[in-house]
Amino acid sequence: MASPGNMLPQEQFQCAVCQQVFSDPVTTPCGHNFCQSCIQSVWDSSSTCRCPTCNKSFTSRPEISINTAFKELADSFRQMVLCSAASPLSAAEPGEVVCDVCAAATRQVRAQKSCLVCLTSYCEAHLEPHRRVATLRLHKLMEPVGDLQDRMCKKHDRLLEMFCRDEHKCVCQFCTETEHKEHRVVTIEDESSGRKVQMKKTEADFQQMVQERLKKVEEIQNCLKLSTASAEQEMAESDRLLVSLIVSIQERQTEVHSEIEEKQKAAERRAEELVDELQQEIRELQRRSAELEELRSTEDHLHLLQRLPSLTSPPPTRRWTEISVHPELCVGTLRRALSQLDDGLKEELESLKKEEMKRMQKYAVDVVLDPDTAHPNIVLSADGKQAGRGELLHIVPDNPQRFDPVICVLSKKGFLSGRIYFQVAVGQKTFWDLGVVKESVNRKGMITSKPENGFWTVRLRNGNEYRALDSPSVVLSLKGKPQTVGVFLDYEEGIVSFFDVENRSHIYTFSGCSFSERIFPFLSPGVCDDGKNTAPLVIATVNHKK
């Protein structure tokens, strides 16, 4: 092969032993040229000194010296080869690490390796000594990086090659012998290996979070389908029930459809918002997972340790286990529409009220009363379904959840979304309070029950005085004395309604409520009233067949 510039063939400057351009060339007595280190290595490994080219032997080991003139020619040829190697095909692209040696000559040549000992990046041509010279072969080479100076200890100007586990930082060897002498110190390679194991677990955790959110997306989408089916069913039922009514009913029917469609649109918007939020979290988790996977395969241990803290912590996310989506139910829509009809439509209204009660009862929940919240005078049944008034105070722990001195109790379970329905048998009691309250209500001292304080309740006093504790409170004129009271909560709609279950009649509705925390069923069995009010309040089983 011709040499650069077509001046001399490359073989003229190539050692027959190492097949590289001469380094410190010497000439044997037989006239052949070799690298000084190569011929000495050959003769040191044999009992006879022979020429590797012509095989001529020498009786004694010849004295050889560096051929200075030939060395200058070989060095010049090597430089020509290096310059030729830096061809346009090796030109660095924007953003790539360049060879520091070529850069000094204002040439942008792509680096192939970076040396952590020399703190220099080399192209393939300038990397040649690190592959040939024995001492340079001991240097640490890695994939080219552009921040070699950041790998030096700013205090001692030495390579950062150790990691302090006590202070979680990279240090140099001199640091481990001074201010970090008593600390737990390992090599950055060992620490990086350990962190990669942690990263693999974190990556798996992120993948699990992705799967959980994908599952939540599927849940929301399925609930949206149920919502659509529920809305269609509501409209079909309203059509069937209202078809026989007069023109005024038909006009209200159009309004009913409009309200149902608005609720369905609200359900779709809520589902879309939750899906968008979940997908955003999924993208962030996938991005971090991908970065962890890429980082786990790098040899750049320092970069790994510097980037790892910002990647291993999960991003801020919503507590999705507390979020649920329920099919929209237009509770109260028909009631509000039909309440405006005249007395001639009572038969149809009774039919509609029965259907409405059935729809609400579909959301019946199992209410179990919480003894940790019960006033010391309250006697709870073993199954947590009855709350009576005792004559004597029970000795119970004084905890923050317990009501005192107000005689009341909450359910064990609270609700953060959706719709719930429960029934309380009040029988012939003369005093009672019941409804729902928010979790953060005041439980110590005297309490004023009203929505501003987190109470949505109705009460009975003196056997016949019914009142809704709204702001202001509302006196209730009921046609009969309820034996069982139904309570319905629509969290998203902000509605709390009360019903006489036996008569299927509406008692009172709190509307426009704003819920932002858990809501709990609330009962108060009231005073003894000279022995007339000793019967307990009972959580009644919902009979869906009525």
Coordinates of C-alpha atoms in Angstrom, one line a residue, residues 182-543:
E182 CA -13.5 7.4 58.6
H183 CA -16.4 7.1 56.1
R184 CA -17.7 4.1 54.2
V185 CA -16.0 4.4 50.8
V186 CA -16.1 2.1 47.8
T187 CA -15.1 2.4 44.2
I188 CA -17.5 4.2 41.9
E189 CA -17.6 0.9 39.9
D190 CA -18.9 -1.0 42.9
E191 CA -21.4 1.7 43.9
S192 CA -22.6 1.9 40.3
S193 CA -23.1 -1.9 40.1
G194 CA -25.2 -1.7 43.3
R195 CA -27.2 1.2 42.1
K196 CA -27.9 -0.6 38.8
V197 CA -29.5 -3.4 40.9
Q198 CA -31.6 -0.8 42.7
M199 CA -32.5 0.9 39.4
K200 CA -33.7 -2.4 38.0
K201 CA -36.1 -2.7 41.0
T202 CA -37.2 1.0 40.6
E203 CA -37.7 0.4 36.9
A204 CA -39.9 -2.6 37.8
D205 CA -41.8 -0.5 40.3
F206 CA -42.4 2.2 37.6
Q207 CA -43.6 -0.5 35.2
Q208 CA -46.0 -1.8 37.9
M209 CA -47.3 1.8 38.4
V210 CA -47.8 2.0 34.6
Q211 CA -49.8 -1.2 34.6
E212 CA -51.9 0.0 37.6
R213 CA -52.7 3.2 35.7
L214 CA -53.5 1.4 32.5
K215 CA -55.9 -0.7 34.6
K216 CA -57.5 2.4 36.0
V217 CA -57.9 3.8 32.5
E218 CA -59.7 0.6 31.5
E219 CA -61.9 0.9 34.7
I220 CA -62.8 4.5 33.8
Q221 CA -63.6 3.6 30.2
N222 CA -65.7 0.7 31.3
C223 CA -67.6 2.9 33.8
L224 CA -68.2 5.4 31.1
K225 CA -69.8 2.7 29.0
L226 CA -72.0 1.8 32.0
S227 CA -72.8 5.5 32.4
T228 CA -73.9 5.6 28.8
A229 CA -76.0 2.5 29.2
S230 CA -77.5 3.9 32.5
A231 CA -78.3 7.2 30.8
E232 CA -80.0 5.4 27.9
Q233 CA -81.9 3.2 30.4
E234 CA -83.0 6.3 32.4
M235 CA -84.4 7.9 29.3
A236 CA -86.1 4.7 28.2
E237 CA -87.8 4.4 31.7
S238 CA -88.8 8.0 31.6
D239 CA -90.4 7.5 28.2
R240 CA -92.3 4.4 29.4
L241 CA -93.6 6.0 32.5
L242 CA -94.5 9.4 31.0
V243 CA -96.1 8.2 27.7
S244 CA -99.6 8.2 29.2
L245 CA -99.4 11.7 30.8
I246 CA -100.9 14.9 29.4
V247 CA -99.2 17.6 27.3
S248 CA -97.6 19.2 30.4
I249 CA -95.8 15.9 31.2
Q250 CA -94.6 15.7 27.6
E251 CA -93.0 19.2 27.9
R252 CA -91.3 18.2 31.1
Q253 CA -90.1 15.0 29.5
T254 CA -88.0 17.1 27.1
E255 CA -86.5 18.9 30.1
V256 CA -85.8 15.5 31.8
H257 CA -84.0 14.3 28.7
S258 CA -81.9 17.5 28.6
E259 CA -80.9 17.1 32.3
I260 CA -80.0 13.5 31.8
E261 CA -77.9 14.3 28.7
E262 CA -76.1 17.1 30.7
K263 CA -75.3 14.6 33.4
Q264 CA -74.0 12.2 30.8
K265 CA -71.8 14.9 29.3
A266 CA -70.5 15.7 32.8
A267 CA -69.6 12.0 33.3
E268 CA -67.8 12.0 29.9
R269 CA -65.8 15.1 30.8
R270 CA -64.9 13.7 34.2
A271 CA -63.8 10.4 32.6
E272 CA -61.7 12.2 30.0
E273 CA -60.0 14.4 32.6
L274 CA -59.1 11.4 34.7
V275 CA -57.9 9.4 31.6
D276 CA -55.8 12.4 30.5
E277 CA -54.2 12.7 34.0
L278 CA -53.5 9.0 34.1
Q279 CA -52.0 9.0 30.6
Q280 CA -49.8 11.9 31.6
E281 CA -48.5 10.0 34.6
I282 CA -48.0 6.9 32.4
R283 CA -45.9 8.9 30.0
E284 CA -43.8 10.4 32.8
L285 CA -43.3 6.9 34.3
Q286 CA -42.4 5.4 30.9
R287 CA -39.9 8.2 30.3
R288 CA -38.2 7.7 33.6
S289 CA -38.2 3.9 33.1
A290 CA -36.6 4.4 29.7
E291 CA -33.9 6.7 31.1
L292 CA -33.3 4.2 33.9
E293 CA -32.9 1.4 31.3
E294 CA -30.5 3.5 29.3
L295 CA -28.6 4.5 32.4
R296 CA -28.3 0.9 33.6
S297 CA -26.4 -0.1 30.5
T298 CA -23.8 2.8 30.6
E299 CA -20.2 2.5 31.6
D300 CA -20.2 6.1 32.8
H301 CA -20.4 5.4 36.5
L302 CA -20.1 9.0 37.6
H303 CA -22.9 10.1 35.2
L304 CA -25.1 7.3 36.6
L305 CA -24.6 8.4 40.2
Q306 CA -25.1 12.0 39.4
R307 CA -28.4 11.4 37.4
L308 CA -29.8 8.6 39.6
P309 CA -31.4 10.6 42.5
S310 CA -33.6 12.6 40.2
L311 CA -34.9 9.4 38.4
T312 CA -35.5 6.9 41.2
S313 CA -38.1 8.9 43.1
P314 CA -41.6 8.4 41.7
P315 CA -43.2 11.6 40.3
P316 CA -46.0 13.3 42.3
T317 CA -49.2 11.3 41.5
R318 CA -52.8 11.3 42.6
R319 CA -53.9 8.6 45.1
W320 CA -55.8 6.7 42.5
T321 CA -57.0 4.0 44.9
E322 CA -59.3 6.6 46.4
I323 CA -60.8 7.7 43.1
S324 CA -63.8 5.8 41.7
V325 CA -66.1 6.5 38.8
H326 CA -69.7 5.5 38.9
P327 CA -72.3 5.6 36.1
E328 CA -74.3 8.8 36.3
L329 CA -77.8 8.4 37.7
C330 CA -80.3 11.3 37.3
V331 CA -81.5 11.0 40.9
G332 CA -84.2 13.5 41.7
T333 CA -84.7 14.5 38.0
L334 CA -88.1 12.8 37.7
R335 CA -89.1 13.8 41.2
R336 CA -88.5 17.5 40.5
A337 CA -90.4 17.2 37.2
L338 CA -93.4 15.3 38.5
S339 CA -93.8 17.4 41.7
Q340 CA -95.2 20.1 39.5
L341 CA -98.1 18.1 38.2
D342 CA -101.7 18.5 39.4
D343 CA -103.6 16.2 41.6
G344 CA -105.2 14.4 38.7
L345 CA -101.9 12.6 38.0
K346 CA -101.4 11.1 41.5
E347 CA -101.5 7.5 40.3
E348 CA -98.8 8.1 37.8
L349 CA -96.7 10.0 40.3
E350 CA -96.9 7.2 42.8
S351 CA -95.6 4.8 40.2
L352 CA -92.8 7.1 39.4
K353 CA -91.9 7.6 43.1
K354 CA -91.7 3.8 43.5
E355 CA -89.3 3.5 40.5
E356 CA -87.2 6.4 41.8
M357 CA -86.9 4.7 45.3
K358 CA -85.8 1.5 43.6
R359 CA -83.1 3.4 41.6
M360 CA -81.7 5.0 44.7
Q361 CA -81.8 1.7 46.6
K362 CA -79.5 0.2 44.0
Y363 CA -76.7 2.3 45.7
A364 CA -77.4 0.7 49.1
V365 CA -74.2 0.4 51.2
D366 CA -73.4 -1.7 54.3
V367 CA -73.3 0.7 57.2
V368 CA -71.5 -0.6 60.4
L369 CA -71.3 1.9 63.3
D370 CA -67.8 2.7 64.7
P371 CA -67.4 2.2 68.5
D372 CA -64.4 4.5 68.5
T373 CA -66.6 7.5 67.6
A374 CA -69.6 6.6 69.9
H375 CA -70.3 8.9 72.9
P376 CA -69.8 7.0 76.2
N377 CA -73.6 6.9 76.8
I378 CA -74.3 5.1 73.5
V379 CA -74.8 1.4 73.6
L380 CA -73.9 -0.4 70.3
S381 CA -75.0 -3.9 69.3
A382 CA -72.3 -6.4 68.7
D383 CA -72.8 -6.3 64.9
G384 CA -72.6 -2.5 64.9
K385 CA -76.1 -2.1 63.4
Q386 CA -78.0 -0.6 66.4
A387 CA -77.3 2.5 68.5
G388 CA -79.2 2.9 71.8
R389 CA -79.1 5.3 74.7
G390 CA -77.7 3.9 77.9
E391 CA -78.4 5.3 81.4
L392 CA -74.8 5.1 82.6
L393 CA -71.5 6.3 81.0
H394 CA -69.4 3.5 79.7
I395 CA -65.7 3.5 80.5
V396 CA -64.1 3.9 77.0
P397 CA -60.8 5.3 75.7
D398 CA -60.8 9.1 75.2
N399 CA -59.6 9.4 71.6
P400 CA -59.9 12.3 69.1
Q401 CA -62.5 10.5 67.1
R402 CA -65.0 10.1 69.9
F403 CA -68.0 12.6 70.2
D404 CA -68.3 14.1 73.7
P405 CA -70.6 15.5 75.1
V406 CA -72.9 15.2 72.0
I407 CA -74.6 11.8 72.0
C408 CA -73.9 10.5 68.5
V409 CA -71.9 7.9 66.5
L410 CA -70.5 7.6 62.9
S411 CA -70.1 4.6 60.6
K412 CA -66.8 2.9 60.2
K413 CA -66.5 3.6 56.5
G414 CA -66.6 7.0 54.8
F415 CA -67.2 7.8 51.2
L416 CA -65.0 10.0 48.9
S417 CA -67.1 9.7 45.7
G418 CA -70.1 8.2 44.0
R419 CA -73.6 7.6 45.5
I420 CA -74.7 5.9 48.6
Y421 CA -78.0 4.9 50.2
F422 CA -78.8 3.6 53.6
Q423 CA -82.0 3.2 55.8
V424 CA -82.5 3.8 59.5
A425 CA -85.5 2.3 61.4
V426 CA -86.6 5.0 63.8
G427 CA -89.9 3.2 64.9
Q428 CA -91.8 5.1 67.7
K429 CA -88.8 7.0 69.0
T430 CA -89.5 10.6 70.1
F431 CA -86.0 12.0 69.7
W432 CA -83.4 11.3 67.0
D433 CA -81.0 12.9 64.5
L434 CA -79.6 11.2 61.4
G435 CA -77.9 12.1 58.1
V436 CA -74.3 12.5 57.0
V437 CA -71.3 14.5 58.1
K438 CA -67.8 15.3 56.8
E439 CA -64.8 13.6 58.4
S440 CA -63.3 16.8 59.9
V441 CA -66.3 17.9 61.9
N442 CA -65.7 19.1 65.5
R443 CA -66.3 16.1 67.9
K444 CA -65.5 17.8 71.2
G445 CA -67.8 20.3 73.0
M446 CA -71.2 21.6 71.9
I447 CA -72.0 21.3 68.2
T448 CA -74.3 23.2 66.0
S449 CA -75.6 20.9 63.2
K450 CA -75.7 22.8 59.9
P451 CA -74.1 22.5 56.5
E452 CA -71.4 25.2 57.2
N453 CA -70.2 23.0 60.1
G454 CA -70.2 19.8 57.9
F455 CA -73.6 18.4 59.0
W456 CA -76.4 17.5 56.7
T457 CA -79.1 16.1 59.0
V458 CA -82.8 16.0 59.9
R459 CA -84.1 15.5 63.4
L460 CA -87.2 14.7 65.5
R461 CA -88.0 16.3 68.8
N462 CA -90.9 15.7 71.3
G463 CA -92.3 13.0 69.1
N464 CA -93.8 15.2 66.4
E465 CA -91.5 18.2 65.7
Y466 CA -89.5 17.4 62.5
R467 CA -86.9 19.8 61.3
A468 CA -84.2 19.8 58.5
L469 CA -81.0 21.4 60.0
D470 CA -80.3 23.6 57.0
S471 CA -79.2 27.3 57.1
P472 CA -81.6 28.4 58.4
S473 CA -83.3 25.3 59.7
V474 CA -86.6 24.2 58.1
V475 CA -89.7 23.0 59.9
L476 CA -91.0 19.8 58.1
S477 CA -94.7 19.1 57.8
L478 CA -95.0 15.4 57.2
K479 CA -98.2 13.6 56.3
G480 CA -97.3 10.7 58.5
K481 CA -94.8 9.6 61.1
P482 CA -91.9 7.8 59.3
Q483 CA -91.0 4.4 60.7
T484 CA -87.9 4.0 58.4
V485 CA -86.0 6.9 57.0
G486 CA -83.9 6.5 53.8
V487 CA -80.8 8.7 53.2
F488 CA -79.4 9.2 49.8
L489 CA -76.0 10.9 49.0
D490 CA -74.8 12.0 45.5
Y491 CA -71.2 13.1 46.1
E492 CA -70.5 14.6 42.7
E493 CA -74.0 16.3 42.4
G494 CA -73.8 17.7 46.0
I495 CA -77.2 16.3 47.0
V496 CA -78.3 14.7 50.3
S497 CA -82.0 13.5 50.3
F498 CA -84.2 12.0 53.0
F499 CA -87.3 9.8 52.3
D500 CA -90.1 8.1 54.2
V501 CA -89.4 4.5 53.0
E502 CA -92.8 3.0 53.8
N503 CA -94.8 5.9 52.2
R504 CA -92.1 6.3 49.5
S505 CA -92.4 10.1 50.1
H506 CA -89.8 12.8 50.0
I507 CA -88.9 14.4 53.3
Y508 CA -86.2 16.9 52.5
T509 CA -83.2 17.5 50.1
F510 CA -80.0 19.5 50.8
S511 CA -78.8 20.6 47.3
G512 CA -75.7 22.6 46.2
C513 CA -73.5 20.9 48.8
S514 CA -69.8 21.0 48.2
F515 CA -68.0 17.9 49.3
S516 CA -64.2 17.7 49.4
E517 CA -63.4 15.0 51.9
R518 CA -64.9 11.7 53.2
I519 CA -68.5 11.7 54.2
F520 CA -69.8 9.4 57.0
P521 CA -73.3 8.3 57.9
F522 CA -74.3 9.9 61.2
L523 CA -76.8 8.8 64.0
S524 CA -77.9 10.2 67.3
P525 CA -80.5 8.1 69.4
G526 CA -81.4 11.2 71.5
V527 CA -82.3 11.6 75.1
C528 CA -84.3 9.0 77.2
D529 CA -87.4 11.3 77.4
D530 CA -88.7 9.7 80.6
G531 CA -88.3 6.2 79.2
K532 CA -90.2 6.9 76.0
N533 CA -87.1 7.0 73.8
T534 CA -85.0 4.0 75.0
A535 CA -85.4 2.1 71.7
P536 CA -82.3 2.1 69.6
L537 CA -81.8 3.4 66.1
V538 CA -81.4 0.4 63.7
I539 CA -79.5 0.3 60.4
A540 CA -82.3 -1.4 58.3
T541 CA -81.7 -3.9 55.5
V542 CA -82.7 -2.5 52.1
N543 CA -85.5 -4.6 50.4

